[in-house]
Amino acid sequence: MGAGALPRNDEIAAAAAVSSHPLILGLQPAALVDHVAPVDWSLLDQIPGDRGGSMPVAIEELDRILEEVKAHKLASPDELSPMKTMAGGSVANTIRGLSVGFGVSCGIIGACGDDEQGKLFVSNMSFSRVNLSRLRMKRGHTAQCICMVDELANRTMRPCLSSAVKIQADELTKEDFKGSKWLVLRYAIFNLDVIEAAIRIAKQEGLLVSLDLASFEMVRNFRSSLQQLLESGNIDLCFANEDEAMELLRGEQTSDPEAAVEFLAKHCKWAVVTLGANGCIARHGKEIVRVPAIGEAKATDATGAGDLFAGGFLYGLVKGLSLEECCKAGACSGGSVIRALGGEVTPENWQWMYKQMQIKGLPLPDNRN
């Protein structure tokens, strides 16, 4: 697949010109394209792994699942096509949301393939005004993920990463991080060397580090490595959902969200556990807040809810808002993405979010229409 970067295409060059020193950087070692589709439970029962989780698959399995989804897909009443394909990945969702919805200058560090999926990723992220000067284009395949959304709006994800190009730890440079304030990461054992290298350089350059715990399977299967990462003292902000929090404290006397926030707060300046329809609980120092969810009782698709929550919370931090206000901004942002299929917020749902922020008395982004 080649270790050196290929000549950048026009879209990467154009996106590189946007905010040469982004305020927030996202590390997504492998660019990813999401295929999001509504499915029924009979299909999920045929797919190996836990329903509602994320488990890596080989390209042959991904192709098989895609064929199954095309045969079983359910028509969404407000969409022309039941399947959406877009730039994806937790970090990309967060960064894109911060750029488009909040007007925060953002960039992404990683690599994409020189295939059609790579071109789609570049096109989507450059259109969203994300700085791509740190995105290396390499010969090979771009990672893909099938996101299957059930009748209850829960998503089951099967990413295919094994044959995809990705950035290597020794390719990261101080120049990648210089001038930025935050580094956004997602925990992944197969990217641990890149994550650790990025954190090391980020800290040398004075950046704050935000970590998302990724999935309950990742926490369950690789908890010791995660704990070492947290105990390093280099993680400033940590996000976990309720399932991930339970796995993190498995075997402890108490494993409720309050206990998880307390555990995370021992190692991080800010600790947040999202609770789906029940909102979130967060801690900073001795302050603990609970904030309810914002939006419809019934979501269309939960894909990206945690990612967009993180974006709203980070917007609050860079704006100097209180802990409670950061949570409210996160709740508004997370509530916006679940109103439609996929992890990308539609223009009308950004307007919905601004209205909710106004109702909550939060400062609105300068870039809103």
XYZ file of N, CA and C in Angstrom, residues 3-188:
558
model
N 4.203 3.423 1.976
C 4.266 4.228 3.197
C 4.256 5.724 2.907
N 4.715 6.114 1.722
C 4.800 7.537 1.421
C 3.472 8.097 0.960
N 3.279 9.388 1.205
C 2.049 10.035 0.763
C 2.100 10.276 -0.741
N 0.961 10.112 -1.403
C 0.856 10.409 -2.816
C 0.631 11.906 -2.993
N 0.817 12.438 -4.211
C 0.486 13.843 -4.449
C -0.968 14.105 -4.086
N -1.235 15.189 -3.408
C -2.589 15.484 -2.954
C -3.446 15.928 -4.122
N -4.738 15.533 -4.091
C -5.631 16.018 -5.134
C -6.114 17.423 -4.780
N -6.872 18.042 -5.690
C -7.283 19.438 -5.524
C -8.093 19.654 -4.260
N -8.933 18.650 -3.905
C -9.792 18.820 -2.734
C -8.986 18.826 -1.446
N -7.981 17.954 -1.348
C -7.135 17.955 -0.154
C -6.372 19.273 -0.064
N -5.856 19.745 -1.206
C -5.112 20.995 -1.199
C -6.006 22.160 -0.778
N -7.240 22.161 -1.274
C -8.166 23.235 -0.911
C -8.497 23.195 0.570
N -8.733 21.975 1.089
C -9.068 21.840 2.512
C -7.871 22.166 3.388
N -6.671 21.974 2.860
C -5.464 22.282 3.636
C -5.333 23.784 3.886
N -5.949 24.570 3.001
C -5.854 26.022 3.135
C -6.757 26.573 4.234
N -7.654 25.737 4.751
C -8.593 26.178 5.781
C -7.917 26.091 7.154
N -7.780 27.205 7.838
C -7.245 27.256 9.204
C -5.994 26.384 9.353
N -4.843 26.914 8.950
C -3.618 26.108 8.940
C -3.240 25.582 10.319
N -3.680 26.276 11.394
C -3.465 25.776 12.750
C -4.825 25.634 13.432
N -5.529 24.531 13.161
C -6.879 24.354 13.716
C -6.869 24.347 15.241
N -7.927 24.867 15.823
C -8.060 24.872 17.277
C -8.159 23.443 17.812
N -8.908 22.603 17.103
C -9.115 21.213 17.533
C -8.688 20.259 16.430
N -7.869 19.282 16.800
C -7.413 18.238 15.883
C -8.038 16.900 16.266
N -8.424 16.137 15.269
C -8.908 14.786 15.517
C -7.941 13.775 14.941
N -7.585 12.761 15.717
C -6.748 11.674 15.211
C -7.643 10.510 14.821
N -7.736 10.250 13.537
C -8.421 9.053 13.041
C -7.443 8.368 12.099
N -6.634 7.424 12.635
C -5.541 6.850 11.846
C -5.965 6.359 10.463
N -7.147 5.750 10.384
C -7.669 5.283 9.102
C -8.955 6.029 8.769
N -8.947 6.758 7.653
C -10.182 7.383 7.182
C -11.220 6.284 6.983
N -12.472 6.619 7.215
C -13.529 5.602 7.206
C -14.751 6.128 6.479
N -15.382 5.253 5.715
C -16.641 5.588 5.058
C -17.737 4.714 5.654
N -18.819 5.357 6.072
C -19.960 4.658 6.680
C -21.039 4.366 5.641
N -21.590 3.153 5.715
C -22.796 2.793 4.971
C -23.880 2.591 6.028
N -24.827 3.508 6.098
C -25.843 3.487 7.157
C -27.193 3.090 6.567
N -27.828 2.086 7.169
C -29.111 1.625 6.642
C -30.009 1.119 7.762
N -31.325 1.345 7.650
C -32.271 0.748 8.584
C -32.459 -0.730 8.259
N -32.505 -1.578 9.286
C -32.695 -3.024 9.083
C -33.691 -3.542 10.118
N -34.171 -4.751 9.889
C -35.045 -5.353 10.900
C -34.248 -6.346 11.745
N -34.841 -6.735 12.866
C -34.115 -7.575 13.826
C -33.800 -8.967 13.278
N -34.579 -9.447 12.331
C -34.312 -10.782 11.779
C -32.943 -10.819 11.105
N -32.548 -9.694 10.506
C -31.225 -9.641 9.891
C -30.139 -9.603 10.958
N -30.335 -8.800 11.999
C -29.321 -8.692 13.056
C -29.077 -10.031 13.731
N -30.117 -10.852 13.828
C -29.974 -12.170 14.454
C -29.056 -13.091 13.648
N -28.876 -12.787 12.359
C -28.038 -13.642 11.500
C -26.570 -13.205 11.501
N -26.291 -12.068 12.112
C -24.935 -11.511 12.056
C -24.187 -11.818 13.353
N -22.987 -12.414 13.259
C -22.215 -12.748 14.465
C -21.897 -11.506 15.295
N -21.789 -11.696 16.611
C -21.460 -10.595 17.510
C -22.692 -10.043 18.196
N -22.446 -9.210 19.201
C -23.540 -8.643 19.977
C -24.311 -7.605 19.185
N -25.631 -7.650 19.316
C -26.462 -6.606 18.728
C -26.209 -5.306 19.477
N -26.064 -4.218 18.736
C -25.852 -2.919 19.370
C -24.395 -2.558 19.577
N -23.480 -3.463 19.250
C -22.069 -3.182 19.473
C -21.304 -2.945 18.188
N -19.993 -2.973 18.290
C -19.113 -2.763 17.138
C -18.044 -3.840 17.152
N -17.965 -4.612 16.060
C -16.997 -5.698 15.986
C -16.354 -5.710 14.600
N -15.017 -5.628 14.516
C -14.349 -5.601 13.215
C -14.607 -6.869 12.405
N -14.709 -6.713 11.075
C -14.914 -7.848 10.171
C -13.955 -7.729 8.994
N -13.733 -8.844 8.296
C -12.912 -8.847 7.091
C -13.732 -8.293 5.923
N -13.046 -7.940 4.838
C -13.724 -7.327 3.695
C -14.775 -8.261 3.102
N -14.485 -9.569 3.113
C -15.459 -10.520 2.573
C -16.746 -10.517 3.394
N -16.604 -10.425 4.723
C -17.772 -10.385 5.601
C -18.525 -9.068 5.419
N -17.795 -7.967 5.269
C -18.443 -6.674 5.037
C -19.284 -6.719 3.763
N -18.700 -7.266 2.686
C -19.431 -7.357 1.417
C -20.669 -8.229 1.568
N -20.533 -9.320 2.340
C -21.681 -10.213 2.549
C -22.790 -9.495 3.304
N -22.409 -8.754 4.354
C -23.403 -8.029 5.147
C -24.079 -6.948 4.305
N -23.278 -6.257 3.472
C -23.859 -5.230 2.603
C -24.908 -5.826 1.668
N -24.609 -6.995 1.133
C -25.584 -7.667 0.260
C -26.837 -8.045 1.036
N -26.647 -8.529 2.258
C -27.790 -8.891 3.100
C -28.643 -7.653 3.421
N -27.954 -6.551 3.716
C -28.667 -5.320 4.054
C -29.491 -4.829 2.861
N -28.901 -4.922 1.678
C -29.629 -4.485 0.475
C -30.889 -5.319 0.260
N -30.815 -6.571 0.679
C -31.984 -7.454 0.513
C -33.030 -7.226 1.595
N -32.584 -6.802 2.795
C -33.497 -6.689 3.937
C -33.853 -5.262 4.325
N -33.232 -4.285 3.684
C -33.390 -2.899 4.125
C -34.852 -2.458 4.178
N -35.127 -1.584 5.113
C -36.469 -1.043 5.287
C -36.507 0.363 4.710
N -37.555 0.701 4.033
C -37.673 2.038 3.460
C -37.938 3.058 4.568
N -37.113 4.104 4.617
C -37.323 5.184 5.575
C -38.279 6.188 4.942
N -39.350 6.563 5.623
C -40.386 7.378 5.001
C -39.920 8.742 4.497
N -38.857 9.303 5.090
C -38.438 10.646 4.692
C -37.141 10.648 3.886
N -36.740 9.495 3.376
C -35.514 9.418 2.601
C -35.785 8.798 1.236
N -35.113 9.355 0.205
C -35.253 8.784 -1.133
C -34.565 7.428 -1.216
N -33.409 7.312 -0.553
C -32.680 6.046 -0.552
C -32.529 5.556 0.878
N -32.829 4.283 1.145
C -32.742 3.764 2.514
C -31.308 3.665 3.037
N -30.304 3.640 2.139
C -28.921 3.559 2.601
C -28.200 4.875 2.319
N -27.470 5.374 3.321
C -26.661 6.580 3.166
C -25.189 6.202 3.255
N -24.360 6.784 2.400
C -22.917 6.580 2.447
C -22.253 7.929 2.659
N -21.376 8.015 3.662
C -20.766 9.296 4.037
C -19.442 9.056 4.752
N -18.633 10.105 4.851
C -17.429 10.027 5.677
C -17.860 9.707 7.096
N -17.194 8.742 7.712
C -17.610 8.299 9.035
C -16.447 8.090 9.982
N -16.753 7.438 11.078
C -15.796 7.267 12.155
C -16.108 8.256 13.253
N -15.956 7.829 14.483
C -16.314 8.646 15.633
C -15.622 10.008 15.622
N -14.324 10.020 15.398
C -13.573 11.275 15.433
C -13.999 12.184 14.284
N -14.160 11.618 13.088
C -14.588 12.424 11.944
C -15.961 13.041 12.209
N -16.869 12.284 12.813
C -18.192 12.822 13.146
C -18.084 14.021 14.084
N -17.241 13.889 15.117
C -17.055 14.970 16.084
C -16.450 16.201 15.423
N -15.390 16.001 14.648
C -14.668 17.104 14.013
C -15.556 17.804 12.982
N -16.242 17.028 12.170
C -17.130 17.616 11.152
C -18.232 18.437 11.822
N -18.800 17.900 12.899
C -19.849 18.614 13.616
C -19.355 19.929 14.206
N -18.160 19.909 14.782
C -17.579 21.132 15.350
C -17.350 22.185 14.266
N -16.897 21.736 13.100
C -16.609 22.653 12.008
C -17.880 23.227 11.401
N -18.814 22.351 11.034
C -20.026 22.794 10.336
C -21.014 23.469 11.280
N -21.303 22.818 12.403
C -22.356 23.296 13.283
C -21.933 24.381 14.252
N -20.662 24.364 14.661
C -20.203 25.297 15.690
C -19.168 26.310 15.194
N -18.725 26.144 13.951
C -17.769 27.105 13.399
C -16.414 27.084 14.050
N -16.046 25.970 14.691
C -14.732 25.826 15.329
C -13.744 25.308 14.289
N -12.575 25.940 14.184
C -11.581 25.478 13.204
C -11.036 24.115 13.630
N -11.121 23.162 12.713
C -10.766 21.772 13.016
C -9.934 21.165 11.897
N -9.129 20.190 12.267
C -8.357 19.423 11.299
C -8.358 17.962 11.681
N -7.964 17.117 10.741
C -7.933 15.680 11.022
C -6.572 15.117 10.636
N -6.052 14.231 11.478
C -4.784 13.543 11.225
C -5.112 12.094 10.893
N -4.576 11.592 9.778
C -4.855 10.208 9.416
C -4.407 9.919 8.004
N -4.970 8.855 7.439
C -4.632 8.470 6.066
C -5.862 7.896 5.386
N -5.951 8.130 4.078
C -7.028 7.532 3.288
C -6.424 6.858 2.064
N -7.168 5.938 1.493
C -6.713 5.237 0.300
C -6.954 6.061 -0.958
N -6.349 5.620 -2.055
C -6.520 6.316 -3.333
C -7.659 5.691 -4.143
N -8.691 5.213 -3.427
C -9.831 4.569 -4.069
C -11.053 5.490 -4.031
N -12.184 4.999 -4.513
C -13.404 5.803 -4.539
C -13.856 6.192 -3.133
N -13.677 5.281 -2.173
C -14.073 5.572 -0.797
C -13.208 6.698 -0.225
N -11.930 6.694 -0.557
C -11.041 7.753 -0.108
C -11.437 9.102 -0.681
N -11.803 9.105 -1.967
C -12.247 10.348 -2.612
C -13.524 10.854 -1.949
N -14.423 9.938 -1.585
C -15.664 10.340 -0.927
C -15.372 10.967 0.431
N -14.457 10.347 1.190
C -14.090 10.880 2.508
C -13.542 12.294 2.372
N -12.611 12.485 1.435
C -11.991 13.800 1.225
C -13.036 14.825 0.807
N -13.903 14.448 -0.120
C -14.925 15.369 -0.610
C -15.854 15.822 0.517
N -16.318 14.867 1.329
C -17.247 15.167 2.410
C -16.596 16.057 3.470
N -15.377 15.730 3.860
C -14.720 16.494 4.927
C -14.255 17.873 4.442
N -13.811 17.980 3.194
C -13.396 19.283 2.680
C -14.608 20.190 2.488
N -15.739 19.627 2.062
C -16.973 20.398 1.949
C -17.386 20.944 3.314
N -17.033 20.199 4.381
C -17.347 20.607 5.747
C -16.293 21.544 6.337
N -15.366 22.001 5.502
C -14.314 22.952 5.877
C -13.407 22.419 6.987
N -13.127 21.127 6.936
C -12.161 20.522 7.852
C -10.784 20.569 7.187
N -9.772 21.010 7.915
C -8.412 21.075 7.389
C -7.881 19.653 7.182
N -7.473 19.356 5.944
C -6.996 18.008 5.610
C -5.501 17.976 5.303
N -4.757 19.006 5.702
C -3.325 19.043 5.403
C -2.560 17.940 6.130
N -3.164 17.361 7.163
C -2.526 16.284 7.923
C -3.067 14.906 7.530
N -3.901 14.874 6.495
C -4.448 13.610 5.986
C -3.559 13.125 4.849
N -2.906 11.986 5.064
C -2.029 11.429 4.043
C -2.851 10.545 3.097
N -2.648 10.721 1.799
C -3.284 9.814 0.842
C -2.269 8.761 0.423
N -2.658 7.473 0.542
C -1.755 6.368 0.253
C -2.393 5.414 -0.750
N -1.568 4.631 -1.389
C -2.086 3.601 -2.291
C -2.717 2.486 -1.460
N -3.948 2.150 -1.779
C -4.619 1.076 -1.051
C -6.071 1.400 -0.779
N -6.665 0.616 0.107
C -8.089 0.720 0.384
C -8.372 1.641 1.575
N -9.510 2.317 1.503
C -10.008 3.124 2.616
C -10.933 2.263 3.465
N -10.851 2.420 4.784
C -11.690 1.633 5.693
C -13.175 1.928 5.450
N -14.011 0.919 5.724
C -15.460 1.060 5.591
C -16.147 0.481 6.820
N -17.370 0.916 7.059
C -18.159 0.377 8.165
C -19.624 0.330 7.755
N -20.266 -0.794 8.017
C -21.707 -0.906 7.822
C -22.379 -0.637 9.171
N -23.282 0.349 9.190
C -24.009 0.718 10.409
C -25.470 0.346 10.219
N -25.919 -0.649 10.952
C -27.293 -1.143 10.806
C -28.153 -0.604 11.943
N -29.214 0.085 11.579
C -30.068 0.765 12.545
C -31.384 0.005 12.688
N -31.702 -0.414 13.928
C -32.919 -1.212 14.123
C -34.129 -0.330 14.422
N -35.256 -0.988 14.683
C -36.519 -0.267 14.881
C -36.503 0.653 16.095
N -35.591 0.383 17.042
C -35.491 1.214 18.243
C -34.421 2.295 18.109
N -33.897 2.460 16.889
C -32.884 3.464 16.566
C -31.503 3.136 17.120
N -31.313 1.917 17.623
C -29.982 1.494 18.065
C -29.192 1.005 16.856
N -27.861 1.232 16.880
C -27.062 0.834 15.724
C -26.092 -0.272 16.072
N -25.952 -1.199 15.134
C -24.981 -2.285 15.223
C -23.956 -2.041 14.132
N -22.677 -1.962 14.507
C -21.649 -1.576 13.547
C -20.663 -2.705 13.295
N -20.297 -2.854 12.027
C -19.302 -3.848 11.630
C -18.268 -3.164 10.737
N -17.199 -2.625 11.352
C -16.152 -1.953 10.575
C -15.191 -2.939 9.922
N -14.682 -2.570 8.765
C -13.658 -3.356 8.075
C -12.400 -2.492 8.009
N -11.424 -2.815 8.835
C -10.236 -1.983 8.984
C -8.942 -2.701 8.614
N -8.971 -4.032 8.563
C -7.738 -4.821 8.487
C -6.910 -4.533 7.236
N -7.556 -4.326 6.099
C -6.805 -4.119 4.855
C -6.710 -2.644 4.478
N -7.156 -1.770 5.359
C -7.206 -0.343 5.033
C -5.881 0.353 5.311
N -5.600 1.397 4.550
C -4.406 2.204 4.815
C -4.633 3.002 6.105
N -3.564 3.282 6.812
C -3.670 4.128 8.001
C -2.325 4.794 8.258
N -2.374 5.846 9.034
C -1.151 6.547 9.381
C -0.400 5.742 10.445
N 0.917 5.763 10.375
C 1.749 5.026 11.320
C 2.318 5.988 12.371
N 2.673 5.428 13.516
C 3.168 6.245 14.623
C 4.391 7.071 14.220
N 5.290 6.481 13.420
C 6.522 7.195 13.064
C 6.308 8.268 11.993
N 5.083 8.372 11.484
C 4.773 9.428 10.505
C 4.307 10.716 11.177
N 3.963 10.657 12.445
C 3.489 11.838 13.160
C 4.659 12.767 13.455
N 4.427 14.073 13.302
C 5.474 15.054 13.563
C 4.946 16.149 14.487
N 5.844 16.884 15.099
C 5.444 18.010 15.953
C 4.661 19.040 15.157
N 4.997 19.180 13.876
C 4.327 20.155 13.020
C 2.839 19.843 12.876
N 2.484 18.557 12.974
C 1.072 18.160 12.885
C 0.247 18.791 14.005
N 0.865 19.015 15.164
C 0.137 19.428 16.361
C 0.349 20.893 16.728
N 1.380 21.508 16.157
C 1.775 22.861 16.537
C 0.634 23.863 16.345
N 0.378 24.666 17.368
C -0.611 25.729 17.266
C -2.036 25.332 17.606
N -2.292 24.046 17.841
C -3.641 23.592 18.185
C -3.792 23.506 19.702
N -5.046 23.420 20.161
C -5.328 23.415 21.600
C -5.837 22.077 22.120
N -6.545 21.337 21.261
C -7.139 20.063 21.685
C -6.804 18.965 20.682
N -6.629 17.748 21.188
C -6.519 16.549 20.365
C -7.647 15.609 20.757
N -8.441 15.200 19.776
C -9.584 14.311 20.007
C -9.232 12.907 19.534
N -9.414 11.924 20.427
C -9.041 10.528 20.157
C -10.207 9.584 20.440
N -10.133 8.410 19.820
C -11.051 7.316 20.132
C -10.211 6.096 20.479
N -10.512 5.442 21.583
C -9.728 4.280 22.021
C -9.889 3.132 21.032
N -8.767 2.548 20.622
C -8.787 1.375 19.744
C -7.471 0.639 19.933
